[in-house]
Amino acid sequence: ALMVLGMVEGVSKPVLGGPFVGFAPNTVIMDVGGNVDVRPDQLLDFAIVGTVYARTLLNIANPAVGILSIGAEEGKGNELVKTAYPLFKKSGLNFIGNIEGYDIPTGKANVVVCDGFVGNVLVKFYECMGHVTAHWLEKKLKGRMSEADIRDLCGSFLKMTNAAEAVGGGPIWAVNGLVIKAHGRSKADEIARAMIYVKELAGKDIVNVLKKELTDIRSRLNVPNA
């Protein structure tokens, strides 16, 4: 995506993310696998892209931004998180500080920022727990509910825990074009849903909207172009 399409001006790296936690539909997570090693300033780039996403596609006027860490206190986290924290405080974003894993499904932050290593582990664990829990529910409810009701309940639960599969994949943001990252195990119907998703994003002219919003937001914040 980067080599063929190039980057949107003002962002140093592409970022993979969006709302994948069905229980928190107004929360986007950046990055969920695009970049496993990043700098603190690049985390801030991801936060800006996530803020634009939340404002443009989720209609949230002033998205709350949090850094995913092992504790809410300012001094908690690895060196990346601790170094990024003061940059976020000075950025002018609606930064609410560090958040923890259990804050994500409650929707405490609209934009959750982490490196792609942490984000990818998180998204795959969440999706797997959805499948495992749905299978457990299916066995526990057998004989207590009709098979149709069980299928409906478990199917709804799977959609809540596998949002990326519901649309075929997740967008790669900040490249100069539309790209959906699907799972390597994706089946034909999931690829078809990804194509429909791309069509919807194209209809919203999302790349040009992102470019304009990035320029506008950087002009208001204390953040230079990458």
mmCIF file of N, CA, C and O in Angstrom, residues 78-117:
data_model
loop_
_atom_site.group_PDB
_atom_site.id
_atom_site.type_symbol
_atom_site.label_atom_id
_atom_site.label_comp_id
_atom_site.label_asym_id
_atom_site.label_seq_id
_atom_site.Cartn_x
_atom_site.Cartn_y
_atom_site.Cartn_z
ATOM 1 N N ASN A 78 5.643 1.207 29.202
ATOM 2 C CA ASN A 78 7.005 1.020 28.719
ATOM 3 C C ASN A 78 7.591 2.365 28.289
ATOM 4 O O ASN A 78 6.933 3.417 28.404
ATOM 5 N N GLU A 79 8.810 2.351 27.784
ATOM 6 C CA GLU A 79 9.479 3.608 27.454
ATOM 7 C C GLU A 79 8.732 4.373 26.365
ATOM 8 O O GLU A 79 8.660 5.615 26.400
ATOM 9 N N LEU A 80 8.156 3.652 25.398
ATOM 10 C CA LEU A 80 7.394 4.295 24.328
ATOM 11 C C LEU A 80 6.217 5.079 24.898
ATOM 12 O O LEU A 80 6.004 6.250 24.562
ATOM 13 N N VAL A 81 5.444 4.443 25.760
ATOM 14 C CA VAL A 81 4.255 5.074 26.328
ATOM 15 C C VAL A 81 4.640 6.270 27.205
ATOM 16 O O VAL A 81 4.035 7.347 27.121
ATOM 17 N N LYS A 82 5.664 6.084 28.042
ATOM 18 C CA LYS A 82 6.058 7.154 28.956
ATOM 19 C C LYS A 82 6.624 8.363 28.206
ATOM 20 O O LYS A 82 6.425 9.509 28.626
ATOM 21 N N THR A 83 7.297 8.116 27.086
ATOM 22 C CA THR A 83 7.836 9.218 26.294
ATOM 23 C C THR A 83 6.748 9.906 25.482
ATOM 24 O O THR A 83 6.800 11.126 25.268
ATOM 25 N N ALA A 84 5.756 9.130 25.029
ATOM 26 C CA ALA A 84 4.672 9.700 24.227
ATOM 27 C C ALA A 84 3.719 10.549 25.067
ATOM 28 O O ALA A 84 3.132 11.519 24.562
ATOM 29 N N TYR A 85 3.583 10.215 26.339
ATOM 30 C CA TYR A 85 2.582 10.864 27.197
ATOM 31 C C TYR A 85 2.694 12.399 27.185
ATOM 32 O O TYR A 85 1.683 13.094 26.945
ATOM 33 N N PRO A 86 3.886 12.985 27.431
ATOM 34 C CA PRO A 86 3.962 14.454 27.413
ATOM 35 C C PRO A 86 3.686 15.057 26.043
ATOM 36 O O PRO A 86 3.179 16.183 25.949
ATOM 37 N N LEU A 87 4.006 14.327 24.962
ATOM 38 C CA LEU A 87 3.677 14.826 23.626
ATOM 39 C C LEU A 87 2.170 14.944 23.453
ATOM 40 O O LEU A 87 1.664 15.928 22.885
ATOM 41 N N PHE A 88 1.440 13.951 23.938
ATOM 42 C CA PHE A 88 -0.015 13.971 23.854
ATOM 43 C C PHE A 88 -0.592 15.108 24.705
ATOM 44 O O PHE A 88 -1.548 15.774 24.307
ATOM 45 N N LYS A 89 -0.004 15.342 25.881
ATOM 46 C CA LYS A 89 -0.494 16.403 26.770
ATOM 47 C C LYS A 89 -0.365 17.770 26.115
ATOM 48 O O LYS A 89 -1.224 18.643 26.299
ATOM 49 N N LYS A 90 0.679 17.966 25.333
ATOM 50 C CA LYS A 90 0.922 19.268 24.706
ATOM 51 C C LYS A 90 0.247 19.410 23.348
ATOM 52 O O LYS A 90 0.273 20.491 22.756
ATOM 53 N N SER A 91 -0.343 18.336 22.840
ATOM 54 C CA SER A 91 -0.806 18.312 21.452
ATOM 55 C C SER A 91 -2.037 19.163 21.193
ATOM 56 O O SER A 91 -2.266 19.604 20.079
ATOM 57 N N GLY A 92 -2.869 19.350 22.218
ATOM 58 C CA GLY A 92 -4.136 20.027 21.993
ATOM 59 C C GLY A 92 -5.279 19.088 21.674
ATOM 60 O O GLY A 92 -6.437 19.518 21.554
ATOM 61 N N LEU A 93 -4.974 17.792 21.522
ATOM 62 C CA LEU A 93 -6.040 16.794 21.370
ATOM 63 C C LEU A 93 -6.794 16.664 22.689
ATOM 64 O O LEU A 93 -6.318 17.087 23.749
ATOM 65 N N ASN A 94 -7.955 16.065 22.648
ATOM 66 C CA ASN A 94 -8.738 15.821 23.857
ATOM 67 C C ASN A 94 -8.175 14.583 24.552
ATOM 68 O O ASN A 94 -8.788 13.524 24.591
ATOM 69 N N PHE A 95 -6.978 14.742 25.107
ATOM 70 C CA PHE A 95 -6.235 13.631 25.682
ATOM 71 C C PHE A 95 -6.676 13.388 27.120
ATOM 72 O O PHE A 95 -6.620 14.286 27.958
ATOM 73 N N ILE A 96 -7.124 12.143 27.412
ATOM 74 C CA ILE A 96 -7.618 11.821 28.751
ATOM 75 C C ILE A 96 -6.609 10.986 29.543
ATOM 76 O O ILE A 96 -6.908 10.535 30.641
ATOM 77 N N GLY A 97 -5.406 10.772 28.985
ATOM 78 C CA GLY A 97 -4.366 10.037 29.690
ATOM 79 C C GLY A 97 -4.296 8.587 29.272
ATOM 80 O O GLY A 97 -4.815 8.188 28.230
ATOM 81 N N ASN A 98 -3.632 7.796 30.103
ATOM 82 C CA ASN A 98 -3.533 6.361 29.844
ATOM 83 C C ASN A 98 -4.861 5.678 30.134
ATOM 84 O O ASN A 98 -5.598 6.080 31.045
ATOM 85 N N ILE A 99 -5.143 4.630 29.369
ATOM 86 C CA ILE A 99 -6.277 3.765 29.686
ATOM 87 C C ILE A 99 -5.774 2.327 29.722
ATOM 88 O O ILE A 99 -4.710 2.022 29.182
ATOM 89 N N GLU A 100 -6.536 1.466 30.362
ATOM 90 C CA GLU A 100 -6.172 0.057 30.468
ATOM 91 C C GLU A 100 -7.089 -0.793 29.606
ATOM 92 O O GLU A 100 -8.099 -0.309 29.086
ATOM 93 N N GLY A 101 -6.743 -2.074 29.474
ATOM 94 C CA GLY A 101 -7.486 -2.966 28.593
ATOM 95 C C GLY A 101 -8.969 -3.023 28.903
ATOM 96 O O GLY A 101 -9.810 -3.049 27.993
ATOM 97 N N TYR A 102 -9.303 -3.040 30.205
ATOM 98 C CA TYR A 102 -10.727 -3.156 30.532
ATOM 99 C C TYR A 102 -11.503 -1.867 30.288
ATOM 100 O O TYR A 102 -12.732 -1.853 30.405
ATOM 101 N N ASP A 103 -10.815 -0.776 29.951
ATOM 102 C CA ASP A 103 -11.507 0.467 29.609
ATOM 103 C C ASP A 103 -12.016 0.474 28.167
ATOM 104 O O ASP A 103 -12.865 1.293 27.814
ATOM 105 N N ILE A 104 -11.487 -0.436 27.342
ATOM 106 C CA ILE A 104 -11.836 -0.390 25.918
ATOM 107 C C ILE A 104 -13.299 -0.757 25.668
ATOM 108 O O ILE A 104 -14.020 0.009 25.011
ATOM 109 N N PRO A 105 -13.818 -1.902 26.180
ATOM 110 C CA PRO A 105 -15.214 -2.250 25.886
ATOM 111 C C PRO A 105 -16.228 -1.291 26.507
ATOM 112 O O PRO A 105 -17.371 -1.242 26.064
ATOM 113 N N THR A 106 -15.815 -0.518 27.518
ATOM 114 C CA THR A 106 -16.738 0.437 28.146
ATOM 115 C C THR A 106 -16.818 1.741 27.389
ATOM 116 O O THR A 106 -17.642 2.604 27.710
ATOM 117 N N GLY A 107 -15.934 1.918 26.384
ATOM 118 C CA GLY A 107 -15.976 3.132 25.582
ATOM 119 C C GLY A 107 -15.414 4.355 26.287
ATOM 120 O O GLY A 107 -15.808 5.479 25.978
ATOM 121 N N LYS A 108 -14.490 4.160 27.219
ATOM 122 C CA LYS A 108 -13.927 5.297 27.961
ATOM 123 C C LYS A 108 -13.243 6.286 27.035
ATOM 124 O O LYS A 108 -13.303 7.504 27.248
ATOM 125 N N ALA A 109 -12.566 5.784 26.005
ATOM 126 C CA ALA A 109 -11.913 6.646 25.013
ATOM 127 C C ALA A 109 -12.501 6.380 23.641
ATOM 128 O O ALA A 109 -12.862 5.244 23.321
ATOM 129 N N ASN A 110 -12.605 7.429 22.822
ATOM 130 C CA ASN A 110 -13.051 7.256 21.442
ATOM 131 C C ASN A 110 -11.910 6.843 20.526
ATOM 132 O O ASN A 110 -12.131 6.202 19.508
ATOM 133 N N VAL A 111 -10.696 7.244 20.892
ATOM 134 C CA VAL A 111 -9.502 6.883 20.121
ATOM 135 C C VAL A 111 -8.500 6.250 21.078
ATOM 136 O O VAL A 111 -8.018 6.909 22.001
ATOM 137 N N VAL A 112 -8.217 4.969 20.878
ATOM 138 C CA VAL A 112 -7.235 4.241 21.687
ATOM 139 C C VAL A 112 -5.984 4.071 20.840
ATOM 140 O O VAL A 112 -6.048 3.570 19.720
ATOM 141 N N VAL A 113 -4.851 4.489 21.381
ATOM 142 C CA VAL A 113 -3.608 4.491 20.617
ATOM 143 C C VAL A 113 -2.614 3.500 21.220
ATOM 144 O O VAL A 113 -2.426 3.454 22.443
ATOM 145 N N CYS A 114 -1.996 2.699 20.357
ATOM 146 C CA CYS A 114 -0.952 1.763 20.776
ATOM 147 C C CYS A 114 -0.119 1.416 19.553
ATOM 148 O O CYS A 114 -0.495 1.739 18.421
ATOM 149 N N ASP A 115 1.024 0.760 19.769
ATOM 150 C CA ASP A 115 1.789 0.296 18.610
ATOM 151 C C ASP A 115 1.114 -0.944 18.026
ATOM 152 O O ASP A 115 0.255 -1.571 18.649
ATOM 153 N N GLY A 116 1.503 -1.294 16.804
ATOM 154 C CA GLY A 116 0.841 -2.385 16.100
ATOM 155 C C GLY A 116 1.079 -3.751 16.708
ATOM 156 O O GLY A 116 0.270 -4.663 16.505
ATOM 157 N N PHE A 117 2.169 -3.913 17.458
ATOM 158 C CA PHE A 117 2.428 -5.196 18.119
ATOM 159 C C PHE A 117 1.364 -5.437 19.192
ATOM 160 O O PHE A 117 0.700 -6.477 19.217
#
